[in-house]
Amino acid sequence: MLNVPSQAFPAPGSQQRVASQGRSKVPLKQGRSLMDWIRLTKSGKDLTGLKGRLIEVTEEELKTHNKKDDCWICIRGLVYNVSPYMEYHPGGEDELMRAAGADGTDLFNEVHRWVNYESMLKECLVGRMAVKPAVPKGMLSKSQVTDTLPREGPSSPSYDWFQTESSVTIAIYTKQKNISLDSVMVDLQGDSLRTETFIQDHSYLIHIGLSHEVQENFSVRVIENVGKVDIVLQKRENISWKCLGQPLEKHDSFIPKKDTGLSYRRCQLISKEDVTHDTRLFCLMLPPSTHLQVPVGHHVYLKLSVTGAEIVKPYTPVSASLLSGFREPVPPPNKYIYFLIKIYPDGLFTPELDHLQIGDFISVSSPEGNFKLSKLQEVEDLFLLAAGTGFTPMVNVLNYALTCVSSLRKVKLMFFNKTEDDIIWRCELEKLAFKDKRFDTEFVLSAPSPEWNGKQGHVSPALLSEFLQRSLENSRVFLCICGPTAFTDEGIRLLHDLNFSNDEIHGFTA
């Protein structure tokens, strides 16, 4: 899985981030694209220098391979020679060299833990790290001592189960209030049940091979005031279960989300329709045995196999229509998931996505993101800055604010595009502004036609100063911004210059 940005991607010190300090994206040499790397890995060339051998690598051996032309990195116990990949890495050589001759697992988890490095670097595999000698009896290593200390974070959840003649209920006690349906993810595949409950920045996993067969359909209930989650399964046979089943990998674990891997499920393409000349609305149907609701301001990853390599890209789900979402808040249907995606003809991922036929399948990950709904709870003025498909995270934020935030007085969207034809859902935005007087939108074009009478240019102090007018002098404000990295970084810098604090700004991953 390649080229996946996250909330922390590129890393703050990466050359790839276009920041106010003047860093610029690392230009790749001609012939060093992602597709070129895939071709190289399939060429049969020896990329490890070991002529196909796999070896056991000691810490001492790993440390010696710490130069650009001889760079080994350990990720989750596997050692790779990444020297051949140096010129293909979009984050630049310096980013890889941060882990040269060392265990780069923590750095990898920080930047792009969901990347399928086994697929991308399989031809660079040197071998496994050697197992460390066991600590003599009666002695504790530093890590073992650390593990005995109390850990910070929420209290560990627990679970229980009970049954009736026709059903089995798994009760999860989160020990936290305000747990919602979008905090719970359930996948039932055959007799394997996997449930993941997100509690603050931790993940509680139940993973069981059920002792008897159940039906595909199940229900999920959340009792918010006590933090209890009930997952009700329907038995295929009305018999008494003696046990729930056998524990599977990581069952009953409670660990920080950053240390968990993403889980995927296969979703079926139901429809795709043109929204602009190069943007499509894709509708995917979740498996009948999946419960997945993406929280407001979060995204998922779509995964496709392209010429034998697994590629993933992040996308923010949207409502089926901007207008249809604005009604009395009700739980969204847990069946379909929609994406507004711009197709890049010369890209690697989106043309493959666009070539999918109705009925084809694509893998969708569990949700990711760090947006907190609490930021919107008492806001009075909400300002949204979007460029191109950076508009997609704003859809659900806009929906939530207009339907659920009682203190809201005004929502303003400034939407940057090249031409009028690039404006996503322009008609729906204008209808919404007419329907709800709290909402207003401004379109800004960088390459308008001579007939365009609206605002022109790029994000600038002049445009923002005029746009960011509060409804009252001391009203509580919040600002969301999303677009290409250069747009987001420059926009955040300008917002700071206008005396908005970090607590008042949230930048989404485009």
C-alpha positions as a printed NumPy array, in Angstrom:
array([[  0.   ,   0.   ,   0.   ],
       [  1.688,   3.151,  -1.189],
       [  1.535,   6.945,  -0.951],
       [ -0.816,   7.215,   2.016],
       [ -0.859,  10.51 ,   3.909],
       [ -2.193,  10.652,   7.454],
       [ -2.95 ,  13.303,  10.022],
       [  0.791,  13.305,  10.718],
       [  1.956,  12.76 ,   7.127],
       [  4.339,  13.911,   5.927],
       [  6.196,  13.944,   9.209],
       [  6.714,  17.467,  10.589],
       [ 10.393,  17.368,   9.703],
       [  9.946,  15.831,   6.275],
       [ 11.118,  17.617,   3.146],
       [  7.852,  16.538,   1.564],
       [  5.769,  18.928,   3.716],
       [  5.306,  22.368,   2.201],
       [  5.386,  24.473,   5.352],
       [  5.754,  28.078,   6.336],
       [  9.419,  27.422,   7.092],
       [ 10.007,  27.12 ,   3.347],
       [ 10.327,  23.355,   2.898],
       [  9.307,  22.126,  -0.523],
       [  8.086,  18.81 ,  -1.797],
       [ 10.893,  16.501,  -2.847],
       [ 10.964,  16.312,  -6.661],
       [ 11.429,  12.776,  -7.943],
       [ 13.817,  12.212, -10.814],
       [ 12.493,  11.198, -14.206],
       [ 11.778,   7.475, -14.171],
       [ 11.352,   7.322, -10.388],
       [  7.558,   7.256, -10.122],
       [  5.525,   4.749,  -8.156],
       [  4.841,   2.763, -11.315],
       [  8.578,   2.746, -12.088],
       [  9.233,   1.256,  -8.641],
       [  6.635,  -1.457,  -9.225],
       [  8.282,  -2.291, -12.553],
       [ 11.694,  -2.503, -10.878],
       [ 10.449,  -4.889,  -8.196],
       [  9.097,  -7.168, -10.932],
       [ 12.218,  -7.03 , -13.103],
       [ 14.001,  -9.866, -11.303],
       [ 16.877,  -7.605, -10.265],
       [ 18.543,  -8.485,  -6.946],
       [ 17.489,  -5.61 ,  -4.695],
       [ 18.92 ,  -7.006,  -1.47 ],
       [ 22.428,  -7.826,  -2.585],
       [ 22.038, -11.313,  -1.072],
       [ 21.129, -13.173,  -4.282],
       [ 17.814, -14.413,  -2.935],
       [ 19.089, -15.58 ,   0.467],
       [ 17.265, -14.627,   3.679],
       [ 19.426, -14.162,   6.753],
       [ 18.997, -13.627,  10.465],
       [ 20.129, -10.113,  11.39 ],
       [ 21.588,  -9.185,  14.763],
       [ 21.382,  -5.675,  16.207],
       [ 25.121,  -5.299,  15.73 ],
       [ 24.853,  -6.265,  12.043],
       [ 21.899,  -3.925,  11.479],
       [ 23.812,  -0.951,  12.912],
       [ 26.585,  -1.329,  10.321],
       [ 24.175,  -0.764,   7.405],
       [ 23.515,   2.928,   8.034],
       [ 24.64 ,   4.662,   4.843],
       [ 22.664,   5.878,   1.85 ],
       [ 24.096,   3.212,  -0.479],
       [ 23.915,   0.539,   2.22 ],
       [ 20.786,   1.224,   4.24 ],
       [ 18.954,  -1.475,   6.161],
       [ 15.848,  -0.722,   8.216],
       [ 13.919,  -2.977,  10.59 ],
       [ 10.098,  -2.71 ,  10.575],
       [  8.155,  -4.931,  12.965],
       [ 10.886,  -7.526,  13.153],
       [ 11.642,  -7.697,   9.417],
       [ 14.777,  -6.157,   7.921],
       [ 14.807,  -4.487,   4.491],
       [ 17.55 ,  -3.079,   2.294],
       [ 15.918,   0.238,   1.328],
       [ 18.875,   1.634,  -0.615],
       [ 17.272,   0.774,  -3.992],
       [ 14.097,   2.583,  -2.888],
       [ 15.828,   5.828,  -1.884],
       [ 15.189,   7.68 ,  -5.145],
       [ 11.574,   6.48 ,  -5.327],
       [ 10.525,   7.595,  -1.847],
       [  8.198,  10.624,  -2.118],
       [  9.303,  11.866,   1.315],
       [ 12.922,  12.079,   0.235],
       [ 16.081,  10.252,   1.212],
       [ 16.477,  12.097,   4.518],
       [ 13.188,  10.658,   5.76 ],
       [ 14.392,   7.075,   5.201],
       [ 17.826,   7.822,   6.634],
       [ 16.213,   8.725,   9.969],
       [ 15.884,   4.971,  10.56 ],
       [ 19.066,   3.82 ,   8.83 ],
       [ 20.69 ,   0.879,  10.604],
       [ 18.006,   0.848,  13.28 ],
       [ 14.518,  -0.274,  14.219],
       [ 12.221,   2.126,  12.363],
       [  8.95 ,   0.647,  13.629],
       [  7.997,   3.61 ,  15.824],
       [  8.821,   6.087,  13.065],
       [  6.875,   3.975,  10.563],
       [  3.861,   3.799,  12.885],
       [  3.983,   7.562,  13.382],
       [  4.022,   8.408,   9.686],
       [  2.155,   5.644,   7.807],
       [  1.513,   2.576,   9.94 ],
       [ -1.185,   1.28 ,   7.545],
       [  1.208,   0.94 ,   4.605],
       [  1.602,  -2.627,   3.393],
       [  5.373,  -2.564,   3.428],
       [  5.41 ,  -6.351,   2.854],
       [  3.951,  -5.738,  -0.609],
       [  5.983,  -2.623,  -1.437],
       [  9.35 ,  -3.888,  -0.155],
       [  9.02 ,  -7.646,  -0.535],
       [ 11.896,  -7.773,  -3.058],
       [ 14.057,  -5.827,  -0.568],
       [ 13.598,  -8.285,   2.305],
       [ 16.912,  -9.194,   3.927],
       [ 15.529, -11.398,   6.704],
       [ 14.31 , -11.371,  10.3  ],
       [ 15.867,  -9.837,  13.366],
       [ 17.619, -12.381,  15.537],
       [ 15.742, -13.354,  18.683],
       [ 17.32 , -11.805,  21.771],
       [ 18.626, -14.19 ,  24.431],
       [ 16.21 , -14.844,  27.252],
       [ 16.753, -12.811,  30.423],
       [ 18.177, -15.032,  33.209],
       [ 15.64 , -16.089,  35.799],
       [ 15.311, -13.576,  38.61 ],
       [ 16.36 , -10.62 ,  36.439],
       [ 14.055,  -8.119,  34.738],
       [ 14.914,  -6.156,  31.628],
       [ 14.232,  -2.437,  31.473],
       [ 11.228,  -2.994,  29.199],
       [  9.794,  -5.583,  31.57 ],
       [ 10.146,  -3.174,  34.478],
       [  8.451,  -0.453,  32.422],
       [  5.57 ,  -2.82 ,  31.589],
       [  4.817,  -3.239,  35.295],
       [  4.289,   0.494,  35.793],
       [  0.76 ,   1.926,  35.597],
       [ -0.187,   3.076,  32.108],
       [ -1.815,   6.361,  31.26 ],
       [ -5.118,   6.48 ,  29.417],
       [ -8.716,   5.373,  29.955],
       [ -9.648,   2.428,  32.161],
       [ -9.575,  -0.968,  30.486],
       [-12.989,  -2.084,  29.208],
       [-14.417,  -5.554,  29.786],
       [-17.062,  -7.71 ,  28.182],
       [-19.564, -10.423,  29.035],
       [-22.104, -12.423,  27.086],
       [-25.504, -13.948,  27.635],
       [-28.024, -15.781,  25.494],
       [-31.681, -16.473,  24.896],
       [-33.101, -19.351,  22.924],
       [-32.569, -17.508,  19.617],
       [-29.892, -14.878,  20.245],
       [-26.499, -14.178,  21.791],
       [-25.67 , -10.744,  23.193],
       [-22.117,  -9.554,  23.744],
       [-22.063,  -6.686,  26.238],
       [-19.037,  -4.365,  26.208],
       [-18.525,  -2.174,  29.265],
       [-16.405,   0.739,  28.082],
       [-16.317,   2.556,  31.456],
       [-16.697,   5.787,  29.484],
       [-19.761,   7.926,  28.849],
       [-20.778,   9.362,  25.482],
       [-19.821,   6.305,  23.442],
       [-21.687,   6.54 ,  20.118],
       [-22.548,   4.128,  17.311],
       [-19.696,   5.444,  15.182],
       [-17.281,   4.431,  17.955],
       [-18.071,   0.752,  17.309],
       [-17.003,  -1.348,  14.328],
       [-18.168,  -4.929,  13.832],
       [-17.185,  -7.465,  11.163],
       [-18.704, -10.939,  11.049],
       [-17.053, -13.319,   8.596],
       [-18.273, -16.89 ,   8.84 ],
       [-17.749, -17.898,  12.452],
       [-15.177, -15.14 ,  13.074],
       [-16.439, -12.09 ,  14.974],
       [-14.256,  -9.004,  15.211],
       [-15.448,  -5.939,  17.12 ],
       [-13.391,  -2.817,  17.672],
       [-14.53 ,  -0.075,  20.038],
       [-12.752,   3.275,  19.968],
       [-12.401,   4.824,  23.424],
       [-10.621,   8.171,  23.369],
       [ -7.319,   7.389,  21.618],
       [ -7.427,   3.672,  22.434],
       [ -8.934,   0.635,  20.743],
       [-10.65 ,  -2.266,  22.5  ],
       [-10.736,  -5.444,  20.41 ],
       [-12.892,  -8.529,  20.764],
       [-11.863, -11.221,  18.264],
       [-13.513, -14.609,  18.629],
       [-14.113, -17.742,  16.626],
       [-17.747, -18.362,  17.575],
       [-18.627, -21.81 ,  18.872],
       [-21.788, -22.037,  16.721],
       [-23.125, -20.55 ,  13.506],
       [-25.018, -17.253,  13.512],
       [-26.983, -15.385,  10.883],
       [-25.478, -12.548,   8.843],
       [-27.703,  -9.879,  10.302],
       [-26.982,  -8.53 ,  13.774],
       [-27.7  ,  -5.324,  15.669],
       [-25.558,  -2.888,  17.627],
       [-26.98 ,  -0.856,  20.499],
       [-25.231,   1.844,  22.51 ],
       [-26.39 ,   3.055,  25.918],
       [-24.503,   6.332,  25.986],
       [-25.113,   7.436,  29.567],
       [-23.45 ,   4.298,  30.974],
       [-21.026,   3.572,  28.134],
       [-22.392,   0.113,  27.359],
       [-22.384,  -1.499,  23.917],
       [-24.59 ,  -4.487,  23.056],
       [-23.945,  -6.594,  19.959],
       [-26.885,  -8.937,  19.38 ],
       [-26.269, -11.992,  17.192],
       [-29.028, -14.247,  15.88 ],
       [-28.436, -17.995,  16.267],
       [-28.873, -20.243,  13.242],
       [-30.075, -23.017,  15.526],
       [-32.008, -22.569,  18.747],
       [-29.569, -24.466,  20.909],
       [-27.805, -23.546,  24.128],
       [-24.169, -22.429,  23.771],
       [-21.762, -23.689,  26.396],
       [-19.196, -21.01 ,  25.528],
       [-18.967, -17.995,  23.27 ],
       [-16.048, -19.391,  21.293],
       [-12.274, -19.475,  20.996],
       [-10.145, -16.316,  21.262],
       [ -8.364, -15.226,  18.09 ],
       [ -5.461, -12.827,  17.487],
       [ -5.348,  -9.853,  19.896],
       [ -8.639, -10.824,  21.531],
       [ -9.601,  -8.748,  24.59 ],
       [ -6.755,  -6.282,  23.949],
       [ -6.838,  -2.582,  24.798],
       [ -4.056,  -0.6  ,  23.174],
       [ -3.43 ,   2.879,  21.729],
       [ -4.956,   3.298,  18.27 ],
       [ -1.571,   4.237,  16.848],
       [ -0.345,   0.729,  17.67 ],
       [ -3.204,  -1.091,  15.942],
       [ -3.35 ,  -2.072,  12.31 ],
       [ -6.222,  -1.087,  10.058],
       [ -8.81 ,  -3.727,   9.269],
       [-10.39 ,  -3.911,   5.82 ],
       [-13.641,  -5.278,   4.427],
       [-14.647,  -5.84 ,   0.778],
       [-17.353,  -3.435,  -0.395],
       [-19.266,  -3.649,  -3.657],
       [-19.53 ,  -0.787,  -6.141],
       [-23.224,  -0.013,  -6.566],
       [-23.135,   3.154,  -8.659],
       [-20.95 ,   5.99 ,  -9.912],
       [-22.114,   9.243, -11.422],
       [-20.489,  12.386, -12.783],
       [-20.488,  15.395, -10.453],
       [-18.092,  17.565, -12.479],
       [-16.124,  16.883, -15.655],
       [-13.488,  14.963, -13.665],
       [-15.148,  14.154, -10.321],
       [-17.361,  11.128,  -9.641],
       [-19.694,  10.177,  -6.811],
       [-19.032,   6.532,  -5.956],
       [-21.54 ,   4.51 ,  -3.925],
       [-20.216,   1.391,  -2.187],
       [-22.317,  -1.156,  -0.331],
       [-20.924,  -2.5  ,   2.924],
       [-21.081,  -6.259,   3.518],
       [-24.347,  -7.27 ,   5.212],
       [-22.331,  -8.564,   8.153],
       [-20.508,  -5.279,   8.834],
       [-21.311,  -2.346,  11.081],
       [-19.242,   0.69 ,  10.104],
       [-20.104,   4.362,  10.528],
       [-17.351,   6.878,   9.822],
       [-17.28 ,   9.676,  12.434],
       [-17.609,  13.275,  11.274],
       [-14.24 ,  14.619,  10.17 ],
       [-12.651,  11.166,   9.791],
       [-11.543,   9.326,   6.676],
       [-10.985,   5.764,   5.471],
       [ -8.572,   4.154,   3.021],
       [ -9.569,   2.534,  -0.263],
       [ -7.354,  -0.332,  -1.382],
       [ -6.9  ,  -1.694,  -4.895],
       [ -4.44 ,  -4.045,  -6.519],
       [ -2.631,  -2.243,  -9.357],
       [ -0.31 ,  -4.335, -11.543],
       [  0.132,  -6.765,  -8.677],
       [  0.885,  -4.197,  -5.97 ],
       [ -1.577,  -3.088,  -3.306],
       [ -2.189,   0.664,  -3.425],
       [ -4.2  ,   2.652,  -0.871],
       [ -5.444,   6.223,  -0.8  ],
       [ -7.328,   8.17 ,   1.883],
       [-10.822,   9.496,   1.183],
       [-13.465,  11.153,   3.317],
       [-16.987,   9.711,   2.942],
       [-19.76 ,  12.179,   2.125],
       [-23.56 ,  12.12 ,   2.149],
       [-25.351,  10.957,  -0.983],
       [-26.436,  14.536,  -1.647],
       [-25.526,  17.745,   0.114],
       [-29.168,  18.722,   0.46 ],
       [-30.6  ,  15.327,   1.406],
       [-28.425,  15.267,   4.502],
       [-29.979,  18.373,   6.005],
       [-32.921,  17.129,   8.005],
       [-33.63 ,  16.155,  11.576],
       [-30.654,  14.116,  12.844],
       [-31.26 ,  10.388,  12.544],
       [-28.782,   7.491,  12.633],
       [-27.345,   7.15 ,   9.125],
       [-28.117,   3.916,   7.261],
       [-25.398,   1.402,   7.961],
       [-25.424,   0.033,   4.451],
       [-23.946,   2.434,   1.899],
       [-20.89 ,   4.669,   1.881],
       [-20.311,   7.494,  -0.64 ],
       [-17.144,   9.141,  -1.943],
       [-16.529,  12.208,  -4.111],
       [-13.312,  11.42 ,  -5.984],
       [-11.44 ,  13.404,  -8.609],
       [-10.07 ,  11.262, -11.435],
       [ -6.511,  12.048, -12.523],
       [ -5.96 ,  10.605, -16.046],
       [ -2.202,  10.291, -15.49 ],
       [ -2.555,   8.954, -11.943],
       [ -1.992,   5.416, -10.78 ],
       [ -4.93 ,   4.867,  -8.431],
       [ -7.93 ,   6.895,  -9.61 ],
       [ -7.992,   5.615, -13.231],
       [ -8.116,   2.053, -11.864],
       [-10.909,   3.109,  -9.535],
       [-12.788,   4.736, -12.4  ],
       [-12.469,   1.581, -14.513],
       [-14.264,  -0.542, -11.926],
       [-17.555,  -1.931, -13.146],
       [-20.788,  -1.946, -11.186],
       [-20.656,  -5.048,  -9.001],
       [-16.864,  -5.018,  -8.617],
       [-15.308,  -4.958,  -5.152],
       [-12.909,  -2.615,  -3.385],
       [-11.501,  -2.836,   0.143],
       [-12.42 ,  -0.144,   2.681],
       [-10.477,   0.373,   5.912],
       [-11.593,   1.216,   9.41 ],
       [-11.865,   4.974,  10.114],
       [ -8.903,   7.192,  10.864],
       [ -8.641,  10.781,  12.053],
       [ -8.255,  13.036,  15.058],
       [-11.135,  15.48 ,  14.575],
       [-13.073,  16.086,  17.797],
       [-16.787,  16.878,  17.593],
       [-16.43 ,  18.676,  20.908],
       [-14.749,  21.499,  18.954],
       [-18.129,  22.247,  17.376],
       [-20.392,  21.868,  20.394],
       [-20.556,  25.538,  21.42 ],
       [-19.285,  27.256,  18.281],
       [-21.131,  30.343,  17.096],
       [-19.27 ,  31.098,  13.868],
       [-17.882,  28.269,  11.727],
       [-15.559,  29.112,   8.818],
       [-14.658,  26.472,   6.206],
       [-11.783,  26.887,   3.741],
       [-11.594,  24.271,   0.975],
       [ -9.67 ,  23.829,  -2.261],
       [-10.783,  21.297,  -4.869],
       [-11.616,  17.911,  -3.37 ],
       [-10.587,  19.345,  -0.013],
       [-14.289,  20.165,   0.038],
       [-15.171,  16.55 ,   0.931],
       [-14.352,  16.678,   4.683],
       [-16.473,  19.835,   4.915],
       [-19.673,  18.075,   3.805],
       [-20.28 ,  16.145,   7.016],
       [-18.917,  18.955,   9.205],
       [-21.412,  21.293,   7.538],
       [-24.222,  18.775,   7.941],
       [-23.484,  18.223,  11.625],
       [-23.12 ,  21.927,  12.427],
       [-26.396,  22.965,  10.773],
       [-28.432,  20.129,  12.284],
       [-26.872,  19.559,  15.7  ],
       [-25.158,  22.719,  16.998],
       [-27.787,  24.863,  18.708],
       [-25.388,  27.753,  19.392],
       [-24.519,  28.196,  15.715],
       [-25.207,  31.614,  14.197],
       [-23.228,  31.49 ,  10.96 ],
       [-21.396,  29.027,   8.681],
       [-19.308,  30.366,   5.809],
       [-17.536,  28.338,   3.131],
       [-14.807,  29.799,   0.919],
       [-14.307,  27.304,  -1.898],
       [-11.192,  27.607,  -4.116],
       [-11.092,  26.036,  -7.598],
       [ -9.439,  26.631, -10.97 ],
       [-12.558,  27.092, -13.116],
       [-16.33 ,  27.159, -12.719],
       [-16.516,  23.63 , -14.141],
       [-14.383,  22.382, -11.234],
       [-16.8  ,  23.498,  -8.503],
       [-18.229,  20.414,  -6.8  ],
       [-21.958,  20.523,  -5.964],
       [-22.177,  24.24 ,  -6.831],
       [-25.934,  24.099,  -7.408],
       [-26.541,  22.26 ,  -4.139],
       [-24.403,  24.724,  -2.196],
       [-26.351,  27.643,  -3.626],
       [-29.668,  25.936,  -2.831],
       [-28.511,  25.267,   0.717],
       [-27.533,  28.919,   1.172],
       [-31.033,  29.903,   0.013],
       [-32.684,  27.318,   2.302],
       [-30.679,  28.02 ,   5.485],
       [-29.924,  31.684,   6.126],
       [-27.115,  30.772,   8.534],
       [-25.063,  29.402,   5.626],
       [-23.193,  31.334,   2.971],
       [-20.643,  30.286,   0.365],
       [-18.065,  32.158,  -1.7  ],
       [-16.352,  30.715,  -4.77 ],
       [-12.8  ,  31.779,  -5.646],
       [-11.271,  30.836,  -9.029],
       [ -7.592,  30.863,  -9.962],
       [ -8.158,  30.482, -13.729],
       [-11.621,  31.938, -14.415],
       [-13.216,  32.651, -17.762],
       [-13.602,  36.307, -18.871],
       [-17.276,  36.086, -17.93 ],
       [-16.567,  35.284, -14.261],
       [-17.713,  38.079, -11.944],
       [-16.79 ,  36.465,  -8.623],
       [-13.613,  36.454,  -6.561],
       [-10.306,  35.458,  -8.146],
       [ -6.859,  34.361,  -6.988],
       [ -5.343,  32.132,  -4.338],
       [ -5.635,  32.062,  -0.562],
       [ -4.345,  35.428,   0.669],
       [ -4.53 ,  37.847,   3.624],
       [ -6.878,  40.147,   1.702],
       [ -9.366,  37.371,   0.89 ],
       [ -9.3  ,  35.931,   4.407],
       [ -9.601,  39.262,   6.22 ],
       [-12.803,  40.024,   4.353],
       [-14.152,  36.478,   4.687],
       [-13.52 ,  35.929,   8.411],
       [-16.042,  38.42 ,   9.766],
       [-17.59 ,  37.288,  13.067],
       [-21.324,  37.569,  13.718],
       [-20.472,  39.234,  17.046],
       [-17.229,  40.831,  18.213],
       [-16.333,  38.063,  20.697],
       [-18.225,  35.131,  19.187],
       [-16.784,  31.644,  19.615],
       [-15.231,  30.613,  16.291],
       [-13.818,  27.494,  14.716],
       [-12.08 ,  27.139,  11.358],
       [-11.6  ,  24.039,   9.188],
       [ -9.245,  23.96 ,   6.218],
       [ -8.492,  21.287,   3.633],
       [ -6.882,  21.088,   0.218],
       [ -3.485,  20.372,  -1.334],
       [ -0.67 ,  20.464,   1.203],
       [  0.641,  23.844,  -0.003],
       [ -2.853,  25.37 ,   0.285],
       [ -3.463,  24.003,   3.776],
       [ -0.055,  25.001,   5.133],
       [ -0.243,  28.517,   3.675],
       [ -3.83 ,  28.907,   4.898],
       [ -2.924,  27.885,   8.444],
       [  0.039,  30.278,   8.43 ],
       [ -2.219,  33.142,   7.346],
       [ -4.822,  32.251,   9.977],
       [ -2.121,  32.431,  12.64 ],
       [ -1.105,  35.84 ,  11.272],
       [ -4.741,  36.904,  11.742],
       [ -4.469,  35.882,  15.435],
       [ -6.449,  32.65 ,  15.327],
       [ -5.045,  30.06 ,  17.733],
       [ -4.275,  26.396,  17.127],
       [ -7.315,  25.474,  19.239],
       [ -9.515,  27.364,  16.779],
       [ -8.108,  25.69 ,  13.633],
       [ -8.318,  22.157,  12.285],
       [ -6.49 ,  21.116,   9.11 ],
       [ -7.809,  17.99 ,   7.387],
       [ -5.825,  15.577,   5.249],
       [ -6.781,  16.153,   1.61 ]])
